[in-house]
mmCIF file of C-alpha atoms and ligand atoms in Angstrom:
data_model
loop_
_atom_site.group_PDB
_atom_site.id
_atom_site.type_symbol
_atom_site.label_atom_id
_atom_site.label_comp_id
_atom_site.label_asym_id
_atom_site.label_seq_id
_atom_site.Cartn_x
_atom_site.Cartn_y
_atom_site.Cartn_z
ATOM 1 C CA UNK A 1 150.569 118.837 86.827
ATOM 2 C CA UNK A 2 153.677 116.300 86.812
ATOM 3 C CA UNK A 3 154.553 114.831 83.380
ATOM 4 C CA UNK A 4 153.518 111.057 83.204
ATOM 5 C CA UNK A 5 156.604 108.882 83.675
ATOM 6 C CA UNK A 6 157.739 107.331 80.386
ATOM 7 C CA UNK A 7 158.506 103.538 80.581
ATOM 8 C CA UNK A 8 160.972 101.787 78.239
ATOM 9 C CA UNK A 9 160.698 97.998 77.649
ATOM 10 C CA UNK A 10 163.811 96.083 78.108
ATOM 11 C CA UNK A 11 163.881 92.484 76.897
ATOM 12 C CA UNK A 12 164.219 90.283 80.069
ATOM 13 C CA UNK A 13 166.681 87.989 78.229
ATOM 14 C CA UNK A 14 169.026 90.794 77.654
ATOM 15 C CA UNK A 15 169.390 91.621 81.445
ATOM 16 C CA UNK A 16 172.194 90.084 83.272
ATOM 17 C CA UNK A 17 171.142 89.625 86.971
ATOM 18 C CA UNK A 18 173.047 91.064 89.891
ATOM 19 C CA UNK A 19 175.256 93.443 87.786
ATOM 20 C CA UNK A 20 172.403 95.171 86.063
ATOM 21 C CA UNK A 21 172.335 98.711 87.102
ATOM 22 C CA UNK A 22 170.538 99.369 90.237
ATOM 23 C CA UNK A 23 167.339 101.078 88.867
ATOM 24 C CA UNK A 24 163.677 100.333 89.580
ATOM 25 C CA UNK A 25 162.133 97.659 87.463
ATOM 26 C CA UNK A 26 158.488 97.489 86.567
ATOM 27 C CA UNK A 27 156.306 94.830 84.881
ATOM 28 C CA UNK A 28 153.255 95.499 82.965
ATOM 29 C CA UNK A 29 149.907 94.344 84.046
ATOM 30 C CA UNK A 30 147.053 95.287 81.658
ATOM 31 C CA UNK A 31 147.859 98.856 80.788
ATOM 32 C CA UNK A 32 149.699 99.558 84.138
ATOM 33 C CA UNK A 33 153.343 99.457 84.972
ATOM 34 C CA UNK A 34 153.621 97.930 88.340
ATOM 35 C CA UNK A 35 156.750 98.163 90.331
ATOM 36 C CA UNK A 36 158.621 94.998 90.624
ATOM 37 C CA UNK A 37 161.797 95.950 92.116
ATOM 38 C CA UNK A 38 162.670 99.248 93.703
ATOM 39 C CA UNK A 39 165.996 101.078 93.498
ATOM 40 C CA UNK A 40 168.282 99.686 96.151
ATOM 41 C CA UNK A 41 167.223 96.056 95.827
ATOM 42 C CA UNK A 42 169.166 93.549 93.865
ATOM 43 C CA UNK A 43 167.750 91.907 90.795
ATOM 44 C CA UNK A 44 168.648 88.312 91.347
ATOM 45 C CA UNK A 45 169.000 85.193 89.280
ATOM 46 C CA UNK A 46 166.029 83.976 91.196
ATOM 47 C CA UNK A 47 164.114 87.164 90.133
ATOM 48 C CA UNK A 48 165.073 86.563 86.568
ATOM 49 C CA UNK A 49 164.073 82.931 86.473
ATOM 50 C CA UNK A 50 160.858 83.608 88.230
ATOM 51 C CA UNK A 51 159.704 86.145 85.809
ATOM 52 C CA UNK A 52 160.880 84.144 82.835
ATOM 53 C CA UNK A 53 158.960 81.258 84.225
ATOM 54 C CA UNK A 54 155.797 83.398 84.253
ATOM 55 C CA UNK A 55 156.061 84.113 80.601
ATOM 56 C CA UNK A 56 157.545 87.735 81.136
ATOM 57 C CA UNK A 57 159.465 88.818 77.997
ATOM 58 C CA UNK A 58 159.977 92.556 78.829
ATOM 59 C CA UNK A 59 160.482 94.435 82.105
ATOM 60 C CA UNK A 60 160.165 98.187 82.032
ATOM 61 C CA UNK A 61 162.290 101.050 83.263
ATOM 62 C CA UNK A 62 161.942 104.697 83.470
ATOM 63 C CA UNK A 63 163.077 106.658 80.606
ATOM 64 C CA UNK A 64 165.291 108.677 83.016
ATOM 65 C CA UNK A 65 167.287 105.532 83.882
ATOM 66 C CA UNK A 66 168.038 104.791 80.194
ATOM 67 C CA UNK A 67 171.350 106.551 80.235
ATOM 68 C CA UNK A 68 172.948 104.461 82.902
ATOM 69 C CA UNK A 69 171.427 101.321 81.384
ATOM 70 C CA UNK A 70 172.662 101.966 77.954
ATOM 71 C CA UNK A 71 176.206 102.531 79.007
ATOM 72 C CA UNK A 72 176.121 99.509 81.156
ATOM 73 C CA UNK A 73 174.805 97.306 78.273
ATOM 74 C CA UNK A 74 177.262 98.741 75.940
ATOM 75 C CA UNK A 75 180.200 98.101 78.165
ATOM 76 C CA UNK A 76 179.127 94.507 78.877
ATOM 77 C CA UNK A 77 178.263 93.608 75.232
ATOM 78 C CA UNK A 78 181.556 92.353 74.053
ATOM 79 C CA UNK A 79 182.321 90.465 77.253
ATOM 80 C CA UNK A 80 178.768 88.827 77.034
ATOM 81 C CA UNK A 81 178.946 87.934 73.542
ATOM 82 C CA UNK A 82 182.335 86.223 74.000
ATOM 83 C CA UNK A 83 181.342 84.283 77.147
ATOM 84 C CA UNK A 84 179.294 81.295 77.704
ATOM 85 C CA UNK A 85 176.882 82.740 80.285
ATOM 86 C CA UNK A 86 174.309 83.388 77.542
ATOM 87 C CA UNK A 87 172.938 81.141 74.836
ATOM 88 C CA UNK A 88 172.951 82.331 71.252
ATOM 89 C CA UNK A 89 169.337 83.473 71.407
ATOM 90 C CA UNK A 90 169.989 85.526 74.572
ATOM 91 C CA UNK A 91 172.901 86.994 73.024
ATOM 92 C CA UNK A 92 170.875 88.050 70.055
ATOM 93 C CA UNK A 93 168.269 89.613 72.452
ATOM 94 C CA UNK A 94 171.171 91.400 74.247
ATOM 95 C CA UNK A 95 172.865 92.727 71.053
ATOM 96 C CA UNK A 96 169.598 93.881 69.602
ATOM 97 C CA UNK A 97 168.531 95.561 72.866
ATOM 98 C CA UNK A 98 171.809 97.333 73.051
ATOM 99 C CA UNK A 99 171.599 98.576 69.473
ATOM 100 C CA UNK A 100 168.150 99.726 69.891
ATOM 101 C CA UNK A 101 169.088 101.781 73.004
ATOM 102 C CA UNK A 102 171.863 103.181 70.928
ATOM 103 C CA UNK A 103 169.770 104.269 68.084
ATOM 104 C CA UNK A 104 167.208 105.802 70.417
ATOM 105 C CA UNK A 105 169.815 107.603 72.052
ATOM 106 C CA UNK A 106 171.417 108.920 68.826
ATOM 107 C CA UNK A 107 167.875 109.981 67.622
ATOM 108 C CA UNK A 108 167.013 111.811 70.790
ATOM 109 C CA UNK A 109 170.440 113.483 71.269
ATOM 110 C CA UNK A 110 171.720 114.240 67.824
ATOM 111 C CA UNK A 111 174.893 115.672 69.231
ATOM 112 C CA UNK A 112 176.037 112.283 70.346
ATOM 113 C CA UNK A 113 176.392 111.318 66.528
ATOM 114 C CA UNK A 114 179.929 112.705 66.971
ATOM 115 C CA UNK A 115 180.960 109.583 69.176
ATOM 116 C CA UNK A 116 182.098 107.692 66.200
ATOM 117 C CA UNK A 117 184.089 105.224 68.381
ATOM 118 C CA UNK A 118 180.864 104.177 70.149
ATOM 119 C CA UNK A 119 179.124 103.588 66.825
ATOM 120 C CA UNK A 120 182.035 101.611 65.656
ATOM 121 C CA UNK A 121 182.030 99.661 68.946
ATOM 122 C CA UNK A 122 178.400 98.707 68.516
ATOM 123 C CA UNK A 123 178.801 97.671 64.992
ATOM 124 C CA UNK A 124 181.841 95.566 65.848
ATOM 125 C CA UNK A 125 179.692 93.659 68.521
ATOM 126 C CA UNK A 126 176.892 93.292 66.163
ATOM 127 C CA UNK A 127 179.232 91.937 63.453
ATOM 128 C CA UNK A 128 180.709 89.635 66.131
ATOM 129 C CA UNK A 129 177.169 88.299 66.890
ATOM 130 C CA UNK A 130 176.280 87.837 63.133
ATOM 131 C CA UNK A 131 179.516 86.020 62.274
ATOM 132 C CA UNK A 132 179.143 83.563 65.164
ATOM 133 C CA UNK A 133 175.414 82.830 64.591
ATOM 134 C CA UNK A 134 174.846 81.736 61.013
ATOM 135 C CA UNK A 135 171.193 81.465 61.418
ATOM 136 C CA UNK A 136 171.193 85.105 63.024
ATOM 137 C CA UNK A 137 169.024 86.255 60.113
ATOM 138 C CA UNK A 138 166.125 83.954 61.327
ATOM 139 C CA UNK A 139 166.298 85.715 64.548
ATOM 140 C CA UNK A 140 166.042 89.225 63.216
ATOM 141 C CA UNK A 141 162.899 89.308 65.344
ATOM 142 C CA UNK A 142 161.608 92.386 66.919
ATOM 143 C CA UNK A 143 162.279 93.001 70.558
ATOM 144 C CA UNK A 144 160.238 96.175 70.958
ATOM 145 C CA UNK A 145 156.711 97.431 70.606
ATOM 146 C CA UNK A 146 155.577 99.806 67.885
ATOM 147 C CA UNK A 147 156.711 103.111 69.144
ATOM 148 C CA UNK A 148 160.201 101.718 68.663
ATOM 149 C CA UNK A 149 159.570 100.819 65.133
ATOM 150 C CA UNK A 150 162.213 103.140 63.669
ATOM 151 C CA UNK A 151 164.966 101.857 66.085
ATOM 152 C CA UNK A 152 164.129 98.212 65.532
ATOM 153 C CA UNK A 153 164.015 98.743 61.761
ATOM 154 C CA UNK A 154 167.342 100.526 61.627
ATOM 155 C CA UNK A 155 168.829 97.513 63.510
ATOM 156 C CA UNK A 156 167.258 95.038 61.268
ATOM 157 C CA UNK A 157 168.439 96.864 58.043
ATOM 158 C CA UNK A 158 172.059 97.156 59.537
ATOM 159 C CA UNK A 159 172.113 93.411 60.185
ATOM 160 C CA UNK A 160 170.887 92.458 56.919
ATOM 161 C CA UNK A 161 173.171 94.993 55.107
ATOM 162 C CA UNK A 162 176.325 93.616 56.972
ATOM 163 C CA UNK A 163 175.338 90.063 56.109
ATOM 164 C CA UNK A 164 174.590 90.803 52.481
ATOM 165 C CA UNK A 165 178.066 92.399 52.145
ATOM 166 C CA UNK A 166 179.881 89.646 53.861
ATOM 167 C CA UNK A 167 177.971 86.937 51.727
ATOM 168 C CA UNK A 168 178.758 88.555 48.317
ATOM 169 C CA UNK A 169 181.910 90.655 48.760
ATOM 170 C CA UNK A 170 185.107 90.663 50.534
ATOM 171 C CA UNK A 171 185.455 93.946 52.719
ATOM 172 C CA UNK A 172 188.160 94.894 55.168
ATOM 173 C CA UNK A 173 186.986 95.234 58.718
ATOM 174 C CA UNK A 174 187.130 99.037 58.555
ATOM 175 C CA UNK A 175 184.940 98.862 55.318
ATOM 176 C CA UNK A 176 182.393 96.847 57.105
ATOM 177 C CA UNK A 177 182.550 99.304 60.102
ATOM 178 C CA UNK A 178 181.807 102.092 57.770
ATOM 179 C CA UNK A 179 179.087 100.223 56.045
ATOM 180 C CA UNK A 180 177.397 99.282 59.324
ATOM 181 C CA UNK A 181 177.653 102.848 60.785
ATOM 182 C CA UNK A 182 176.012 104.188 57.692
ATOM 183 C CA UNK A 183 173.266 101.577 57.706
ATOM 184 C CA UNK A 184 172.461 102.110 61.351
ATOM 185 C CA UNK A 185 172.076 105.957 60.853
ATOM 186 C CA UNK A 186 170.435 105.464 57.565
ATOM 187 C CA UNK A 187 167.177 107.086 58.624
ATOM 188 C CA UNK A 188 168.620 109.619 60.935
ATOM 189 C CA UNK A 189 167.089 112.255 58.865
ATOM 190 C CA UNK A 190 163.690 111.311 60.118
ATOM 191 C CA UNK A 191 164.370 113.265 63.217
ATOM 192 C CA UNK A 192 163.554 116.451 61.099
ATOM 193 C CA UNK A 193 160.119 114.889 60.083
ATOM 194 C CA UNK A 194 157.313 116.084 62.231
ATOM 195 C CA UNK A 195 156.201 113.283 64.338
ATOM 196 C CA UNK A 196 152.511 113.727 63.093
ATOM 197 C CA UNK A 197 153.744 112.776 59.690
ATOM 198 C CA UNK A 198 155.891 109.870 60.894
ATOM 199 C CA UNK A 199 153.400 108.345 63.032
ATOM 200 C CA UNK A 200 150.283 108.993 60.999
ATOM 201 C CA UNK A 201 147.928 106.279 60.645
ATOM 202 C CA UNK A 202 146.669 105.814 57.046
ATOM 203 C CA UNK A 203 147.927 107.160 53.907
ATOM 204 C CA UNK A 204 150.130 110.255 53.649
ATOM 205 C CA UNK A 205 149.070 113.140 51.273
ATOM 206 C CA UNK A 206 151.401 114.607 48.529
ATOM 207 C CA UNK A 207 152.697 117.215 50.580
ATOM 208 C CA UNK A 208 153.483 114.892 53.629
ATOM 209 C CA UNK A 209 155.332 112.532 51.328
ATOM 210 C CA UNK A 210 157.486 115.364 49.942
ATOM 211 C CA UNK A 211 158.460 116.276 53.567
ATOM 212 C CA UNK A 212 159.176 112.509 54.237
ATOM 213 C CA UNK A 213 161.171 112.258 51.205
ATOM 214 C CA UNK A 214 163.673 114.953 52.537
ATOM 215 C CA UNK A 215 165.040 112.552 55.206
ATOM 216 C CA UNK A 216 168.072 111.215 53.295
ATOM 217 C CA UNK A 217 169.255 114.717 52.213
ATOM 218 C CA UNK A 218 168.572 116.263 55.480
ATOM 219 C CA UNK A 219 170.226 113.385 57.562
ATOM 220 C CA UNK A 220 173.130 113.575 55.160
ATOM 221 C CA UNK A 221 173.740 117.271 55.570
ATOM 222 C CA UNK A 222 173.430 117.074 59.306
ATOM 223 C CA UNK A 223 175.746 113.992 59.783
ATOM 224 C CA UNK A 224 178.227 115.570 57.198
ATOM 225 C CA UNK A 225 178.334 118.726 59.147
ATOM 226 C CA UNK A 226 179.314 116.793 62.240
ATOM 227 C CA UNK A 227 182.351 115.651 60.379
ATOM 228 C CA UNK A 228 182.904 112.238 61.800
ATOM 229 C CA UNK A 229 181.350 109.713 59.530
ATOM 230 C CA UNK A 230 183.190 108.348 56.525
ATOM 231 C CA UNK A 231 182.041 109.075 53.080
ATOM 232 C CA UNK A 232 180.869 105.479 52.458
ATOM 233 C CA UNK A 233 178.630 105.957 55.654
ATOM 234 C CA UNK A 234 177.437 109.247 54.543
ATOM 235 C CA UNK A 235 176.597 107.843 51.023
ATOM 236 C CA UNK A 236 174.317 105.220 52.552
ATOM 237 C CA UNK A 237 172.443 107.797 54.718
ATOM 238 C CA UNK A 238 171.860 110.083 51.459
ATOM 239 C CA UNK A 239 171.408 107.429 48.619
ATOM 240 C CA UNK A 240 169.483 104.494 50.412
ATOM 241 C CA UNK A 241 166.307 105.551 48.542
ATOM 242 C CA UNK A 242 167.927 105.667 45.036
ATOM 243 C CA UNK A 243 166.532 103.015 42.702
ATOM 244 C CA UNK A 244 168.272 101.431 39.603
ATOM 245 C CA UNK A 245 165.709 102.766 37.090
ATOM 246 C CA UNK A 246 166.181 106.289 38.344
ATOM 247 C CA UNK A 247 162.867 106.547 40.069
ATOM 248 C CA UNK A 248 164.347 106.855 43.441
ATOM 249 C CA UNK A 249 165.311 110.058 45.491
ATOM 250 C CA UNK A 250 166.833 112.423 46.425
ATOM 251 C CA UNK A 251 169.061 112.598 43.085
ATOM 252 C CA UNK A 252 167.101 110.086 40.803
ATOM 253 C CA UNK A 253 170.517 108.519 40.173
ATOM 254 C CA UNK A 254 170.568 105.327 37.899
ATOM 255 C CA UNK A 255 172.051 101.939 38.677
ATOM 256 C CA UNK A 256 175.613 102.540 37.690
ATOM 257 C CA UNK A 257 175.640 105.681 39.722
ATOM 258 C CA UNK A 258 174.510 104.293 42.914
ATOM 259 C CA UNK A 259 177.238 102.972 45.179
ATOM 260 C CA UNK A 260 176.911 99.356 45.991
ATOM 261 C CA UNK A 261 176.714 100.030 49.566
ATOM 262 C CA UNK A 262 173.754 102.306 49.274
ATOM 263 C CA UNK A 263 172.076 99.880 46.868
ATOM 264 C CA UNK A 264 172.346 97.068 49.414
ATOM 265 C CA UNK A 265 171.158 99.122 52.099
ATOM 266 C CA UNK A 266 168.128 99.969 49.938
ATOM 267 C CA UNK A 267 167.393 96.336 49.295
ATOM 268 C CA UNK A 268 167.661 95.476 53.087
ATOM 269 C CA UNK A 269 165.528 98.508 53.823
ATOM 270 C CA UNK A 270 162.714 97.411 51.574
ATOM 271 C CA UNK A 271 162.849 93.776 52.503
ATOM 272 C CA UNK A 272 162.766 94.704 56.276
ATOM 273 C CA UNK A 273 159.650 96.992 55.453
ATOM 274 C CA UNK A 274 157.869 94.209 53.635
ATOM 275 C CA UNK A 275 158.251 91.585 56.246
ATOM 276 C CA UNK A 276 157.513 93.501 59.378
ATOM 277 C CA UNK A 277 154.851 95.882 60.087
ATOM 278 C CA UNK A 278 154.794 99.033 62.186
ATOM 279 C CA UNK A 279 153.795 97.041 65.259
ATOM 280 C CA UNK A 280 156.925 94.788 64.798
ATOM 281 C CA UNK A 281 154.776 91.914 63.698
ATOM 282 C CA UNK A 282 155.936 89.618 60.939
ATOM 283 C CA UNK A 283 153.746 90.126 57.958
ATOM 284 C CA UNK A 284 154.694 88.164 54.752
ATOM 285 C CA UNK A 285 157.199 85.331 54.666
ATOM 286 C CA UNK A 286 160.749 85.902 53.330
ATOM 287 C CA UNK A 287 160.282 84.015 49.978
ATOM 288 C CA UNK A 288 157.067 85.946 49.141
ATOM 289 C CA UNK A 289 158.649 89.341 49.986
ATOM 290 C CA UNK A 290 161.826 88.426 47.619
ATOM 291 C CA UNK A 291 159.375 87.248 44.844
ATOM 292 C CA UNK A 292 157.541 90.633 45.278
ATOM 293 C CA UNK A 293 160.781 92.546 44.933
ATOM 294 C CA UNK A 294 161.828 90.489 41.816
ATOM 295 C CA UNK A 295 158.333 90.804 40.131
ATOM 296 C CA UNK A 296 156.578 93.752 41.207
ATOM 297 C CA UNK A 297 159.457 95.976 41.924
ATOM 298 C CA UNK A 298 161.311 94.713 38.890
ATOM 299 C CA UNK A 299 163.689 97.404 37.774
ATOM 300 C CA UNK A 300 164.323 99.028 41.185
ATOM 301 C CA UNK A 301 166.923 96.761 42.452
ATOM 302 C CA UNK A 302 169.933 95.019 40.978
ATOM 303 C CA UNK A 303 169.038 91.176 40.310
ATOM 304 C CA UNK A 304 172.428 89.985 41.704
ATOM 305 C CA UNK A 305 171.540 91.786 44.987
ATOM 306 C CA UNK A 306 168.289 90.096 45.186
ATOM 307 C CA UNK A 307 169.957 86.687 44.461
ATOM 308 C CA UNK A 308 172.218 87.518 47.607
ATOM 309 C CA UNK A 309 169.126 88.579 49.690
ATOM 310 C CA UNK A 310 167.370 85.356 48.796
ATOM 311 C CA UNK A 311 170.350 83.162 49.480
ATOM 312 C CA UNK A 312 170.541 84.719 52.984
ATOM 313 C CA UNK A 313 166.755 84.873 53.920
ATOM 314 C CA UNK A 314 165.110 81.838 52.185
ATOM 315 C CA UNK A 315 166.918 79.122 54.190
ATOM 316 C CA UNK A 316 165.160 76.253 55.694
ATOM 317 C CA UNK A 317 165.783 77.693 59.361
ATOM 318 C CA UNK A 318 164.055 80.836 58.388
ATOM 319 C CA UNK A 319 161.201 79.157 56.776
ATOM 320 C CA UNK A 320 160.770 77.150 60.069
ATOM 321 C CA UNK A 321 161.035 80.236 62.057
ATOM 322 C CA UNK A 322 158.268 81.827 60.188
ATOM 323 C CA UNK A 323 155.875 78.852 60.424
HETATM 324 FE FE1 FE2 B 401 164.765 105.970 54.733
#
């Protein structure tokens, strides 16, 4: 029997008509994927408009076509970000989609993690978008469905980590690229966690938790052996679950021994986990999440980092976005 075709959702707003690679596009009706445009036919501005007017947010492509789509989107990203063709929201969708494709690609093809130039190009484009859109934090919305949770989450954590660094510290461009590269791969070690544990509905038992807790060290060891990531990026991968009171893992380090970039990624990681569920839905509003981190997770995070987080996420625009 033939294996069922796997479809990947692509946000409609991230698609540039006419020059988008010539692949078959599908739309979802109920639980079926229906062919919208076959290979060999252009996807025109008219098509784009028609779908958009009909409230279509995602089109679907075959997983086999993802390579060509990912390279196209990565190649076009910088040009589109700098142009006026797309409005700020569409630019956000485009950069998020590009980043998610990237993380998906890295997680499915671990050998590609040696392409550091590609990682840096992506982080650079993400930084460009974040720096030109002061309210970008408000649009850290999910663009994917639940099976993409890890990828969407990696991207949200990266965006917030970069923004917290630029809000509170002065880093050189290269340092920011290192921080971003580490943040986008922070959960890379999850490729070593069995899918039945990662995707388990309900509580994990003790032995499953132990396995899950190996992901920072496993990711670090794998990426270190690849020999391309900088020490800062590797530190983020390894230490993003360390906590100020020493209760974290894998090393149980205390506040002063946890590098700042790993602490910030840890704060961003928990904040994004609290505010978005596994299905990609918003859960609790930003100010409640920050309050929770201050009160119920009191000794886990440095108070000055929580101040920075609060300053970024508890703005009026973000409140409006949530309501
Ligand atoms: Fe993690």
